CSV table of C-alpha atoms in Angstrom, one decimal:
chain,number,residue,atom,x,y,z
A,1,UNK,CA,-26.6,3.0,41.1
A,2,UNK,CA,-24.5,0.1,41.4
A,3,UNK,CA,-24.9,-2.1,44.7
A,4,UNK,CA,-21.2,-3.3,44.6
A,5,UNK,CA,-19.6,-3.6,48.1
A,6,UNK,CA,-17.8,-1.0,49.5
A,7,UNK,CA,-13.9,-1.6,49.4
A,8,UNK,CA,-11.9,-2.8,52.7
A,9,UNK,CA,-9.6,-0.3,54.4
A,10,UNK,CA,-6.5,-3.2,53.3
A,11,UNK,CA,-8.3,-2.1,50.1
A,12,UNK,CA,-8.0,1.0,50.3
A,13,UNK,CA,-4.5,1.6,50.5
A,14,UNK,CA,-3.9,-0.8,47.7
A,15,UNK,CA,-6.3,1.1,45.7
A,16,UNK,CA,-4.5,4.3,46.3
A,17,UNK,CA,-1.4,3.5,44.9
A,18,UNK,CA,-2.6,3.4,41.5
A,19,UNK,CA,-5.2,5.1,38.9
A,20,UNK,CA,-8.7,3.7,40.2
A,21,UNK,CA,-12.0,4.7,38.8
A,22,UNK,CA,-15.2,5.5,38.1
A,23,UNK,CA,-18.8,6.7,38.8
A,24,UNK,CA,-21.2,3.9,40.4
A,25,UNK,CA,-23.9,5.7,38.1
A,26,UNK,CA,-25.5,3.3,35.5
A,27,UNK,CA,-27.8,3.1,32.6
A,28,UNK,CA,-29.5,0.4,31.9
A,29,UNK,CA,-26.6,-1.1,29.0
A,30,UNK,CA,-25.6,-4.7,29.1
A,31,UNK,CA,-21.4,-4.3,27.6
A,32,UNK,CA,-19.4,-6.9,25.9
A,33,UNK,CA,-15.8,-6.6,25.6
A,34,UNK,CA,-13.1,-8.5,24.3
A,35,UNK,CA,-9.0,-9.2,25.0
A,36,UNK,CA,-7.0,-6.6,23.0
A,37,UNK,CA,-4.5,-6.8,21.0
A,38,UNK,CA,-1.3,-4.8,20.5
A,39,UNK,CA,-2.0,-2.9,17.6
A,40,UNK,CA,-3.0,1.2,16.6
A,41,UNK,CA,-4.5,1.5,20.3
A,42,UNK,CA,-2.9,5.2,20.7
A,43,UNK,CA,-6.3,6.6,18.9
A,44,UNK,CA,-6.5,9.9,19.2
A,45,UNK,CA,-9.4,12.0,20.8
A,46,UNK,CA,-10.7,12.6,17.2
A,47,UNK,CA,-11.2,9.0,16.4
A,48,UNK,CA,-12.4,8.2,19.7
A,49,UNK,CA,-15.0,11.3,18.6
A,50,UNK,CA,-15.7,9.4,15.2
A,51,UNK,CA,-15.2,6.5,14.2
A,52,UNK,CA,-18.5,6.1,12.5
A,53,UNK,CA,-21.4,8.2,12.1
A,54,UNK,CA,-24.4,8.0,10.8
A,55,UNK,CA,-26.7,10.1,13.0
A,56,UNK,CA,-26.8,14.0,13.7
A,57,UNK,CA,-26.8,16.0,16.9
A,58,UNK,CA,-29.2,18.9,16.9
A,59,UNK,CA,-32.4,20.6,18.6
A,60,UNK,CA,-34.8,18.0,20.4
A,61,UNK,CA,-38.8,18.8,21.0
A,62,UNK,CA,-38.1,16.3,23.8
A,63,UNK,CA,-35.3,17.5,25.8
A,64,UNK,CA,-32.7,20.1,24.9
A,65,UNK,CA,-31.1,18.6,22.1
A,66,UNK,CA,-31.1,15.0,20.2
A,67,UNK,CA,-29.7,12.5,18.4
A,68,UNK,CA,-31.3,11.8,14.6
A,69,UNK,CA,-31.1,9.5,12.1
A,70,UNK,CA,-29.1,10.7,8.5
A,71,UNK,CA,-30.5,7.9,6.6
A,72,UNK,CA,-33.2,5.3,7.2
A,73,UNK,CA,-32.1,2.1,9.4
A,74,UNK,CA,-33.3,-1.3,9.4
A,75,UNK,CA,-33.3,-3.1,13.0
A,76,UNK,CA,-30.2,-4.6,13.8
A,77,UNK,CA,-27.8,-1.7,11.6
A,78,UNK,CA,-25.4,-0.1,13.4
A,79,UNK,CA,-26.0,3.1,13.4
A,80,UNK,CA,-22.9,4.4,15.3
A,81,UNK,CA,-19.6,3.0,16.4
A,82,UNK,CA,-17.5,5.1,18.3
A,83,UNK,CA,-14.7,5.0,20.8
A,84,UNK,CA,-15.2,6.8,23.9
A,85,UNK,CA,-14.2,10.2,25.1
A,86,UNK,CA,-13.2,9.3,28.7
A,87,UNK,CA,-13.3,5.7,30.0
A,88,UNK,CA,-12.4,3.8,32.8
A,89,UNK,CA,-12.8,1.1,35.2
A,90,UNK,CA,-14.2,1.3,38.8
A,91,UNK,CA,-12.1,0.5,41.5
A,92,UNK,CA,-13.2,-2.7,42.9
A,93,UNK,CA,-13.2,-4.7,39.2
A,94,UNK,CA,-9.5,-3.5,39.2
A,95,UNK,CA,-8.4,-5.6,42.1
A,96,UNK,CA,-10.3,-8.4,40.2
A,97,UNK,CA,-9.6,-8.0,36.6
A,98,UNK,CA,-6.9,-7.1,34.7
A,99,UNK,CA,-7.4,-4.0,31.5
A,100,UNK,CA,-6.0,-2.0,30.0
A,101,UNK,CA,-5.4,1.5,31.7
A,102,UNK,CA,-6.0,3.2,28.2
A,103,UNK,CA,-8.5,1.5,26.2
A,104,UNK,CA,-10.6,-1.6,28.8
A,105,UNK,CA,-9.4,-4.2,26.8
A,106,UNK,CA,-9.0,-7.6,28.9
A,107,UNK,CA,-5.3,-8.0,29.0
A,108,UNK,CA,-3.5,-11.2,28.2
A,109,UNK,CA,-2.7,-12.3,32.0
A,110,UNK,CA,-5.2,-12.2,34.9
A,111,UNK,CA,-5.1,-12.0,38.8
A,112,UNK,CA,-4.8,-15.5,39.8
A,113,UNK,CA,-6.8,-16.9,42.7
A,114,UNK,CA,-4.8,-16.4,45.9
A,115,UNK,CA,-2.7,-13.6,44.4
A,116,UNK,CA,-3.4,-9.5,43.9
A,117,UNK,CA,-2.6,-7.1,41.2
A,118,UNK,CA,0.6,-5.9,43.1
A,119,UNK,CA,1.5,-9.6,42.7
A,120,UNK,CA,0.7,-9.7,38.8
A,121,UNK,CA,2.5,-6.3,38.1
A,122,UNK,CA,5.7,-7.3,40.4
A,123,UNK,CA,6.3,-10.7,38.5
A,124,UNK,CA,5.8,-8.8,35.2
A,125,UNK,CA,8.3,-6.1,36.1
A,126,UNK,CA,10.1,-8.5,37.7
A,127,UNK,CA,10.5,-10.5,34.6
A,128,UNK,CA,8.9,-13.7,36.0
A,129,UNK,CA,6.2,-13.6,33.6
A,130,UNK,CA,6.5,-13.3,30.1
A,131,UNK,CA,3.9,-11.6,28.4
A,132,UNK,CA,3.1,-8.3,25.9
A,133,UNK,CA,1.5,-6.7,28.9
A,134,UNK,CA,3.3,-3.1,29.8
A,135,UNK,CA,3.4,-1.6,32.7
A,136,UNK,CA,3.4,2.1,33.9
A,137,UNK,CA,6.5,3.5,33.4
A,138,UNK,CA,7.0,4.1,37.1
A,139,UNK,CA,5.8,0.8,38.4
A,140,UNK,CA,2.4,2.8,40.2
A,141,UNK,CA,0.6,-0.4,39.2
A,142,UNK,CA,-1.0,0.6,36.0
A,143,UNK,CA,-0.8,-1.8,33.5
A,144,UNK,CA,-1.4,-1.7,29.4
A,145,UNK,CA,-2.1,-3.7,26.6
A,146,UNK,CA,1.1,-2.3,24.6
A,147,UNK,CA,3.1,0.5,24.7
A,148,UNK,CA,1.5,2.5,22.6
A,149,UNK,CA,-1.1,2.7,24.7
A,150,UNK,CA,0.8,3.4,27.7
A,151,UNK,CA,2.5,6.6,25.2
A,152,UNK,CA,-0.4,7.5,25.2
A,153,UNK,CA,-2.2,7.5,28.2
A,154,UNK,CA,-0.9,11.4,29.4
A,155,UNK,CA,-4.0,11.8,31.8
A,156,UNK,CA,-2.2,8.8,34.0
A,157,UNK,CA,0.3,11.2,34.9
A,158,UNK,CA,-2.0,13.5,36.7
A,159,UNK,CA,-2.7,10.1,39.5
A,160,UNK,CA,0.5,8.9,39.0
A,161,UNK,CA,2.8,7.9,42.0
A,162,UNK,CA,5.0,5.8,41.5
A,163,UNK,CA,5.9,3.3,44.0
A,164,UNK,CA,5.2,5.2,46.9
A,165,UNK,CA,6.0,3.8,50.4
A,166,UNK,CA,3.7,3.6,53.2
A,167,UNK,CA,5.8,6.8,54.9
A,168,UNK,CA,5.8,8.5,51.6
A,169,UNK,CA,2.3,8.1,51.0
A,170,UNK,CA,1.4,9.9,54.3
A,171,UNK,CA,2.2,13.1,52.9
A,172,UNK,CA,1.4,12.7,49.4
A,173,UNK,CA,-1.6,14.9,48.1
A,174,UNK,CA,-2.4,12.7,45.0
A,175,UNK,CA,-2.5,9.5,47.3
A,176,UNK,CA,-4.9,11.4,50.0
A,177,UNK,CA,-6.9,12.5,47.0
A,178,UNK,CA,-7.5,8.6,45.9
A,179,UNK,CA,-8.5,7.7,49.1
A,180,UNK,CA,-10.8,10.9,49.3
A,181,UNK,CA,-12.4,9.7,46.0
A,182,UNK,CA,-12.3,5.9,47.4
A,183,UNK,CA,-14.4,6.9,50.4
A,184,UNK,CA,-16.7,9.2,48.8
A,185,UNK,CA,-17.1,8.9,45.5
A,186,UNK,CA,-14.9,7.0,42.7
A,187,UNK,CA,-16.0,10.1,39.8
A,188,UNK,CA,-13.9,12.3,41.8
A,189,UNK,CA,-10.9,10.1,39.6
A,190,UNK,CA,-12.5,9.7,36.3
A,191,UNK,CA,-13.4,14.2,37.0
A,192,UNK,CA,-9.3,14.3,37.8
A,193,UNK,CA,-8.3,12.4,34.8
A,194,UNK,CA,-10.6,14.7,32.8
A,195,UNK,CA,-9.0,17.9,33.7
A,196,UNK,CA,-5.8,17.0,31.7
A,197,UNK,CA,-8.2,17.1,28.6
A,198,UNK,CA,-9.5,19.4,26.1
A,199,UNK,CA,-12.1,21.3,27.8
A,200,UNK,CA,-13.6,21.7,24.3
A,201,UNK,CA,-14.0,18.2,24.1
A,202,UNK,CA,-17.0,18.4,26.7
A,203,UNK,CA,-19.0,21.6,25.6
A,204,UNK,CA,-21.6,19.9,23.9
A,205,UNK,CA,-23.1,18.0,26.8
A,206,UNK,CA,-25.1,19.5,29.5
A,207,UNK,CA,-22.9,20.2,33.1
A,208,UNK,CA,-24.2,21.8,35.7
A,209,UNK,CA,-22.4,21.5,39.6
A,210,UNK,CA,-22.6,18.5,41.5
A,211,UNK,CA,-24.6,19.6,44.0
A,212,UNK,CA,-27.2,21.3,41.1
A,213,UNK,CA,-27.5,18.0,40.1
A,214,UNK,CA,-28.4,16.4,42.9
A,215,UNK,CA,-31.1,19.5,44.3
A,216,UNK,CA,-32.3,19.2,40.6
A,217,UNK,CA,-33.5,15.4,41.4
A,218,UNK,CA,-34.7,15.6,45.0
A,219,UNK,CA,-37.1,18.4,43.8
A,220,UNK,CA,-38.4,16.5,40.6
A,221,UNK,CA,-38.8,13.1,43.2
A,222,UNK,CA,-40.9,16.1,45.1
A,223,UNK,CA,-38.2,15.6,48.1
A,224,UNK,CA,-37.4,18.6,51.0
A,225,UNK,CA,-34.1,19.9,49.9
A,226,UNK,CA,-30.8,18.7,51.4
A,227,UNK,CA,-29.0,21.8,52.7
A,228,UNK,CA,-26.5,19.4,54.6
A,229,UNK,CA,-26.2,17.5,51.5
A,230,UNK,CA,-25.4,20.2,49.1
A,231,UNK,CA,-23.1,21.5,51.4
A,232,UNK,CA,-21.2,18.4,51.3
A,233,UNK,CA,-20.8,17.8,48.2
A,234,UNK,CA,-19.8,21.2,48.1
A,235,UNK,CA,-16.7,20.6,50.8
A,236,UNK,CA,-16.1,17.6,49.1
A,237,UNK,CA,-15.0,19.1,45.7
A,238,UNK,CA,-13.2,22.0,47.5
A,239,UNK,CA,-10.9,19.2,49.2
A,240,UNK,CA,-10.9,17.6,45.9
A,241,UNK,CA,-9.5,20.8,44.2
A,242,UNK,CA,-6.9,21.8,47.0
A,243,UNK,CA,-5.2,18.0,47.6
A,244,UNK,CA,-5.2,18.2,43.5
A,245,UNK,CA,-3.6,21.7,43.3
A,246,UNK,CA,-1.3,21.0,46.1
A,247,UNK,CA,0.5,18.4,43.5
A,248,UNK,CA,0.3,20.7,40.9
A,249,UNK,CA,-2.7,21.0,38.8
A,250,UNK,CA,-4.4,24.3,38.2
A,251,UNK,CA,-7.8,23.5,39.2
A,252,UNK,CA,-11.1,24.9,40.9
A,253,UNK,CA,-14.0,23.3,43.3
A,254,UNK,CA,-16.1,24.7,40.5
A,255,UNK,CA,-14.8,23.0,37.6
A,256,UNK,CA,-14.5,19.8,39.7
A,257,UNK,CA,-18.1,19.7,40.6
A,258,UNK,CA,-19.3,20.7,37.2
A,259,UNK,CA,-17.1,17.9,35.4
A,260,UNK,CA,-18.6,15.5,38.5
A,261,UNK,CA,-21.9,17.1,37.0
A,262,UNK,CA,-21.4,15.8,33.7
A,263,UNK,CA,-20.4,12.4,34.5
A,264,UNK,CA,-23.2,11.9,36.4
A,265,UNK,CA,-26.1,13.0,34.1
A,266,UNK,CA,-24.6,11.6,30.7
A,267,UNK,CA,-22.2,8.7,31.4
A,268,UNK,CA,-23.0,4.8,30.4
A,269,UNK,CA,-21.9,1.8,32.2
A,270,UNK,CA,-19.8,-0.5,31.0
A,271,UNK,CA,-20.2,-4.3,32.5
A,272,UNK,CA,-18.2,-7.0,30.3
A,273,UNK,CA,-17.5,-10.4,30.9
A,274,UNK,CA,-14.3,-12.0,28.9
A,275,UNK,CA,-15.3,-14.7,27.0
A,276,UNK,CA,-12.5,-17.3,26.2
A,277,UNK,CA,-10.6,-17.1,29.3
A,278,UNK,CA,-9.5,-19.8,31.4
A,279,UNK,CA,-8.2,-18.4,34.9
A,280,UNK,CA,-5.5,-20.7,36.3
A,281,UNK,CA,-5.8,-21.3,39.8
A,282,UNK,CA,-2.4,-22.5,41.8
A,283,UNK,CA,-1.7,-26.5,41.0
A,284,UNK,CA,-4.3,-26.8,38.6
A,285,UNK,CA,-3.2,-28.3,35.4
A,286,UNK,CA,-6.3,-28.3,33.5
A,287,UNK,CA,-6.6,-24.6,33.5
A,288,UNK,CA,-5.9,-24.2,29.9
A,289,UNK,CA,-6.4,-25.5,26.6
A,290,UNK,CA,-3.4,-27.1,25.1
A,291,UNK,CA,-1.5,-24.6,23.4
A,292,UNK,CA,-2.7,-21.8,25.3
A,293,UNK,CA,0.0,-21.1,27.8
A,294,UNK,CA,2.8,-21.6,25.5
A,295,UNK,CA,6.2,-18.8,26.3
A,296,UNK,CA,4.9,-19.4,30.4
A,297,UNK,CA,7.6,-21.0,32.5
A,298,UNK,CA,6.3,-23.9,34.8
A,299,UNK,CA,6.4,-21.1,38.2
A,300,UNK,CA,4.2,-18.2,35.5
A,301,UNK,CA,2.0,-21.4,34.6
A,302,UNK,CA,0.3,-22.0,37.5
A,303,UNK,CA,0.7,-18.2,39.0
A,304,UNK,CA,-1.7,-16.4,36.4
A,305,UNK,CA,-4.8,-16.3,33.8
A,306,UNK,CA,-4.3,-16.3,30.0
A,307,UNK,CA,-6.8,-14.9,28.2
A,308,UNK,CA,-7.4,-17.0,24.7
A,309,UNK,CA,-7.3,-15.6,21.2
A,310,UNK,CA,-9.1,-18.1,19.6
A,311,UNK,CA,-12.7,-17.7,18.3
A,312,UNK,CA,-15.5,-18.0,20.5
A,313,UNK,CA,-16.4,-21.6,18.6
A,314,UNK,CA,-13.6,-23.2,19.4
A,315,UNK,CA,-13.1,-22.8,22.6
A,316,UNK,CA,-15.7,-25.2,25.4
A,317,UNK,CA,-19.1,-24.6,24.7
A,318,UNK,CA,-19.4,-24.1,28.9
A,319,UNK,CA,-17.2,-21.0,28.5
A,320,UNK,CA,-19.6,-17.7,28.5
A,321,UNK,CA,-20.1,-14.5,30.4
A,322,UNK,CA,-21.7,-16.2,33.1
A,323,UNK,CA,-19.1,-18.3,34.3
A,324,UNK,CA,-17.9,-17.7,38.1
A,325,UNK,CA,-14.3,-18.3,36.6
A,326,UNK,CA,-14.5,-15.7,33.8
A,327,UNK,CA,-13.6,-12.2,34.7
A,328,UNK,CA,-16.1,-9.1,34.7
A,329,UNK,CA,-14.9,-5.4,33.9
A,330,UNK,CA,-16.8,-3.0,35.5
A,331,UNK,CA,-16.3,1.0,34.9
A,332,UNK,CA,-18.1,4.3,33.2
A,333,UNK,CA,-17.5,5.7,29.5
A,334,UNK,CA,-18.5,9.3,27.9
A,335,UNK,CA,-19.0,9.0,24.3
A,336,UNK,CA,-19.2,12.4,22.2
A,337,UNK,CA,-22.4,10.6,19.9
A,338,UNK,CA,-24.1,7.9,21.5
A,339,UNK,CA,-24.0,9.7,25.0
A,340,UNK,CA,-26.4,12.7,23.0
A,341,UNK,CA,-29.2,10.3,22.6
A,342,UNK,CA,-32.4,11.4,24.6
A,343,UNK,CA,-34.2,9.0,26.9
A,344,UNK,CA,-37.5,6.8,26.1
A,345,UNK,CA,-39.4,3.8,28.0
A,346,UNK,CA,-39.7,2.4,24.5
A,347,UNK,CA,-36.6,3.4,22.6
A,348,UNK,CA,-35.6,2.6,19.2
A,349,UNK,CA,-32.1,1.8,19.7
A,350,UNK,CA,-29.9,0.5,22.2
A,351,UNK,CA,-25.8,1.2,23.2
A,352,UNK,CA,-24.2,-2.5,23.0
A,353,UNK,CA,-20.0,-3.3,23.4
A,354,UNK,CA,-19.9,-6.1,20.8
A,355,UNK,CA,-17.3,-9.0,22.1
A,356,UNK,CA,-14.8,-9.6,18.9
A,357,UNK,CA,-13.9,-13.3,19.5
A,358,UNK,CA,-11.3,-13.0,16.8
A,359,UNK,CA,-7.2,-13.2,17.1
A,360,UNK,CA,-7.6,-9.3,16.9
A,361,UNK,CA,-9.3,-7.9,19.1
A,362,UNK,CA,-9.7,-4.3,19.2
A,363,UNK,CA,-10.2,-1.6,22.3
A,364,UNK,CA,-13.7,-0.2,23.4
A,365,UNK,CA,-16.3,0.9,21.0
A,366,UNK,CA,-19.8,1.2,21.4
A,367,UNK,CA,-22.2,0.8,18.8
A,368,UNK,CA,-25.8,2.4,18.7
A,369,UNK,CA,-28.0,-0.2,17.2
A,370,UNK,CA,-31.2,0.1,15.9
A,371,UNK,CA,-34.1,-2.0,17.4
A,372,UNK,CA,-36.7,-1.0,14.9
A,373,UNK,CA,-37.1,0.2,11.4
A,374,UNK,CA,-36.3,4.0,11.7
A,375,UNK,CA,-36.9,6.7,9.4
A,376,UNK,CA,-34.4,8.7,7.9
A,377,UNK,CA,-34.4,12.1,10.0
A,378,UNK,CA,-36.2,10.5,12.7
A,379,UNK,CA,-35.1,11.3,16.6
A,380,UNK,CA,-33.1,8.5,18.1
A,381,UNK,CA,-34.2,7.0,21.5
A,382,UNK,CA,-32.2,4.9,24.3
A,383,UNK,CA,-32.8,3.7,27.5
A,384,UNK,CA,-31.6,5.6,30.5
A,385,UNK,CA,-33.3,3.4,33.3
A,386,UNK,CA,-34.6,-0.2,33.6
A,387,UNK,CA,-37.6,-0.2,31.1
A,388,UNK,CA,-39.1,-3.6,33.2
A,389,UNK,CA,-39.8,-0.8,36.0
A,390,UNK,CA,-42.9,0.8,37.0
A,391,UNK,CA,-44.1,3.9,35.3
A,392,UNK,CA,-43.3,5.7,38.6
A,393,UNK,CA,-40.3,4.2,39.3
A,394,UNK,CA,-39.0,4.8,35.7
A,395,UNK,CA,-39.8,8.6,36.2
A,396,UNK,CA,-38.2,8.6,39.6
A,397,UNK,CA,-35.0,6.9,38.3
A,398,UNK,CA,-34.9,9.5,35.3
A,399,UNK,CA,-35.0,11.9,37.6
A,400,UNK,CA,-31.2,11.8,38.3
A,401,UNK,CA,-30.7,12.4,34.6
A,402,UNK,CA,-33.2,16.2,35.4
A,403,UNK,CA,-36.1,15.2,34.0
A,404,UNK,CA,-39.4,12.9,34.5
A,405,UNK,CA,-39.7,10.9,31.7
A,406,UNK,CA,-43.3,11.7,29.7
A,407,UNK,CA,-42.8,9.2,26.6
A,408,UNK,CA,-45.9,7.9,24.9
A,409,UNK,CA,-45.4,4.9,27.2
A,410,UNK,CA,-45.1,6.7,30.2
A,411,UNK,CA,-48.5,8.5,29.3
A,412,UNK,CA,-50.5,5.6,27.6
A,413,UNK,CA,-49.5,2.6,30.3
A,414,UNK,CA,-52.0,2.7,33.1
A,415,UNK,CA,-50.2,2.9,36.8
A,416,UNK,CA,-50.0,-0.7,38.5
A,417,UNK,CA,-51.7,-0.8,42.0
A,418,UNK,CA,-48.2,-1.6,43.5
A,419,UNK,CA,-46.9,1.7,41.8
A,420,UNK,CA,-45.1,4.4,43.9
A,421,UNK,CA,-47.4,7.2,45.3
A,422,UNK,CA,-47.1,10.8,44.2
A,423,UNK,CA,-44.5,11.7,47.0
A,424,UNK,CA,-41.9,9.4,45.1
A,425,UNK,CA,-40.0,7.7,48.4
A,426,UNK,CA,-36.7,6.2,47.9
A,427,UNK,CA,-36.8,3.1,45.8
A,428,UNK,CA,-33.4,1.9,48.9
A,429,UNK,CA,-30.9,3.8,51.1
A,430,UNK,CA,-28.5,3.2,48.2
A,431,UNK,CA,-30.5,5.2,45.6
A,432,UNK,CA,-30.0,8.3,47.4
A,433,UNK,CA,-28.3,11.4,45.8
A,434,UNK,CA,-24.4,12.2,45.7
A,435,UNK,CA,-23.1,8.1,46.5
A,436,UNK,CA,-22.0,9.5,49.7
C-alpha cells in the first residue's frame, strides 16, 4: 500500500469533477515515463495486448498458471514490451501533474506553483495558452496529449460530467459516485472505467470478490475474520453499482467487487518522474532553457511548466527524477503479459517503464526484463513485494496477492531474530485489508 495523504475535502470536490483514479495497491516496480508526443496514440486494445512477445502463458507448478520463456534470454533482453490493458493515474498526482487521460504520458504544460489544474485547463480552453494539449470535449477537466487520444478514450464517458455546477453536482450520481470512490477507495474508478470494456479482455486473470479477497488474506496472515469488514466492502460496491446504474450503466455489486478483485490481486504501480522538465514558477525567468518556451505569450510564460523534448544529455546535468521541481505520476496499470508473471523473493526478471529522452516520445509500455541468463522454456519470475523485507514479512505482504510465498529463498534463508512471530500482526494501521 501506498502511504500518500489522504485528499482535502476542497479536494474532494475538485477531484469529483473529473476522471480520478486508481488503486493505492503496489508492487514493488520502480516506473520511468516520458513526455508524449502527438502521434498513433489511439492504440487499440490489441496492441495494448501485444506489442511484443516473447514469453508464453500457461500452467505453473508454482501457482495456477505462469509466465515462460519462448527462447533463451541473456540479462538485460527485453523480454516483453507491452502497453497496458487499463491504466490510470491516482487522484492526488492528478492535482499535481499533468498526463495524459489515455496513455500517462507527461503532457507538454504543467500545473504551475500557485495555480490548480482547473486553472491549467481554463487558460487552455480559454485560449490563453497555446499548446498541443486537448481537452475533454466537454471541458470536465480531462486533458490529452492529442486528439487522437481523446477519440479514443470511450471509457471517459462513463465519469464524464461536464462542467457541472456546485447545485448540479448535488444531484448528480456520477459525481456522488467519485466522491464515494474518493473517500473509500480510488479502484472503485479504475473498476468503473473497466466496465465500458471487453469483458473478454479480463478472463485470463484470476478475480474473485472484493471481499474474497480480503477474507482470503486475513486467514493466510492467521487473522480472526472481519465480519464487519466484509460486510462493508460488501455495502460499498452495492452503492457503487446503484449511483453507477442510476446514470445509466447496466451494472451489478457483483461485477463491481469482482473487477475491484482483479485490480487488487494483479495490478502494478506505476511511479514516474519526468525527466527534462523545468516547472516555471510565477516571475521566474530562469525557469527554462532558451528556446524552450517558444509559441508562449509573456502572461502563458510565467503561468505554466513546459516539459523539454530534448535528450536527456543536453539538458543540466542537475535535472533527474529526484528533483523537488520535477513532476511525479503516480497511478495503477493491468497488463495482459507481464501482469501473468508469478511471484519470487529472487526473481529473474523485473517490470521497468523505460524513460525515452528522445523528441518522440511514446505512451506507456512496460517492458519485462531479464535479470539473469534464462533458459528457453524456463518459468518467468517477478517481484510482488519488497525483496529487502524479512522472510515473514515478505510472506505476510504476498498474502494480499492469496498466497504465502515458499520460493527457494523463502525456504533456504534462515528467519532473523527481529522477524515477525507466527501470528503475523499488522506490519501498520495502513496495511490493513480493503484501504478503507
Amino acid at each position: 500500500m501506498t502511504g500518500r495523504r489522504a485528499p482535502t475535502e476542497e479536494e474532494l470536490f475538485s477531484f469529483s469533477k473529473e476522471v480520478l483514479s486508481l488503486s493505492k495497491k503496489t508492487r514493488n516496480h520502480q516506473v520511468q515515463l516520458q513526455p508524449s508526443s502527438p502521434g498513433d496514440v489511439a492504440f487499440s486494445a490489441a496492441e495494448e495486448m501485444k506489442t511484443c512477445v516473447a514469453a508464453r502463458v500457461g500452467p505453473s507448478t508454482v501457482h495456477g498458471r505462469g509466465l515462460f520463456a519462448e527462447r533463451a534470454f541473456r540479462a538485460g533482453e527485453v523480454i516483453v514490451e507491452e502497453r497496458p490493458l487499463v491504466a490510470m493515474q491516482d487522484v492526488k498526482s492528478r492535482q499535481e501533474v499533468l498526463c495524459c487521460g489515455r496513455c500517462l504520458s507527461f503532457l507538454e504544460v504543467q500545473i504551475p506553483v500557485g495555480l490548480t489544474r482547473r486553472d491549467v485547463h481554463d487558460q487552455i480552453v480559454g485560449g490563453e495558452l497555446l499548446t498541443s494539449v486537448v481537452p475533454c470535449g466537454d471541458c470536465c477537466g480531462e486533458l490529452y496529449c492529442s486528439e487522437a487520444c481523446r477519440d479514443a478514450h470511450g471509457e471517459h464517458r462513463v465519469l464524464c460530467v461536464g462542467r457541472t455546477t456546485e447545485e448540479e453536482a448535488a444531484t448528480d450520481p456520477i459525481v456522488a459516485f467519485k466522491r464515494l470512490a474518493v473517500e473509500s477507495n480510488e479502484i472503485l474508478l479504475l473498476a468503473a472505467e473497466a466496465l465500458q470494456l471487453e469483458e473478454g479482455l479480463f478472463e485470463p486473470f484470476h478475480a474473485q470478490e472484493w471481499s474474497t479477497v480480503v477474507d482470503a488474506a486475513r486467514a493466510l496472515r492467521r487473522q480472526e475474520p472481519d465480519l464487519e469488514l466484509a460486510r462493508t466492502l460488501d455495502e460499498l460496491c452495492a452503492d457503487a453499482s446503484g449511483l453507477l446504474a442510476a446514470a445509466g450503466l447496466v451494472v451489478s455489486p457483483e461485477r463491481i467487487s469482482l473487477l475491484v478483485g482483479l485490480f487488487e490481486q494483479n495490478n502494478v504501480a506505476v511511479e514516474v518522474a519526468a525527466y527534462g522538465v523545468r516547472r516555471i514558477r510565477t516571475g521566474d525567468d530562469d525557469g527554462l532553457d532558451d528556446g524552450l518556451d517558444d509559441g508562449l505569450d509573456d502572461d502563458a510564460r510565467l503561468n505554466c511548466a513546459v516539459v523539454s523534448r530534448e535528450p536527456l544529455d543536453e539538458l543540466d546535468k542537475d535535472t533527474d527524477s529526484n528533483d523537488d521541481d520535477a513532476p511525479t505520476c503516480y497511478g495503477t496499470a493491468l497488463f495482459s503479459t507481464c501482469c501473468a508473471a508469478n511471484h519470487s523473493c529472487l526473481p529473474n526478471c523485473k517490470v521497468v517503464y523505460p524513460a525515452k529522452t528522445t523528441k518522440t516520445p511514446q505512451p506507456l509500455k512496460a517492458h519485462l526484463v531479464a535479470l539473469t541468463d534464462i533458459p528457453a522454456g524456463a518459468e518467468l519470475f517477478i517481484s510482488y513485494v519488497d525483496e529487502r523485507l524479512s522472510t515473514k514479512r515478505r510472506q505476510r505482504a504476498t498474502a494480499d496477492y492469496g498466497f504465502l510465498c515458499a520460493c527457494q529463498r523463502c525456504i533456504d534463508e534462515p528467519p532473523d531474530d527481529e522477524e515477525l512471530d507466527d501470528d503475523f500482526p499488522p506490519l501498520d494501521s495502513d496495511d490493513d485489508d480493503g484501504h478503507l
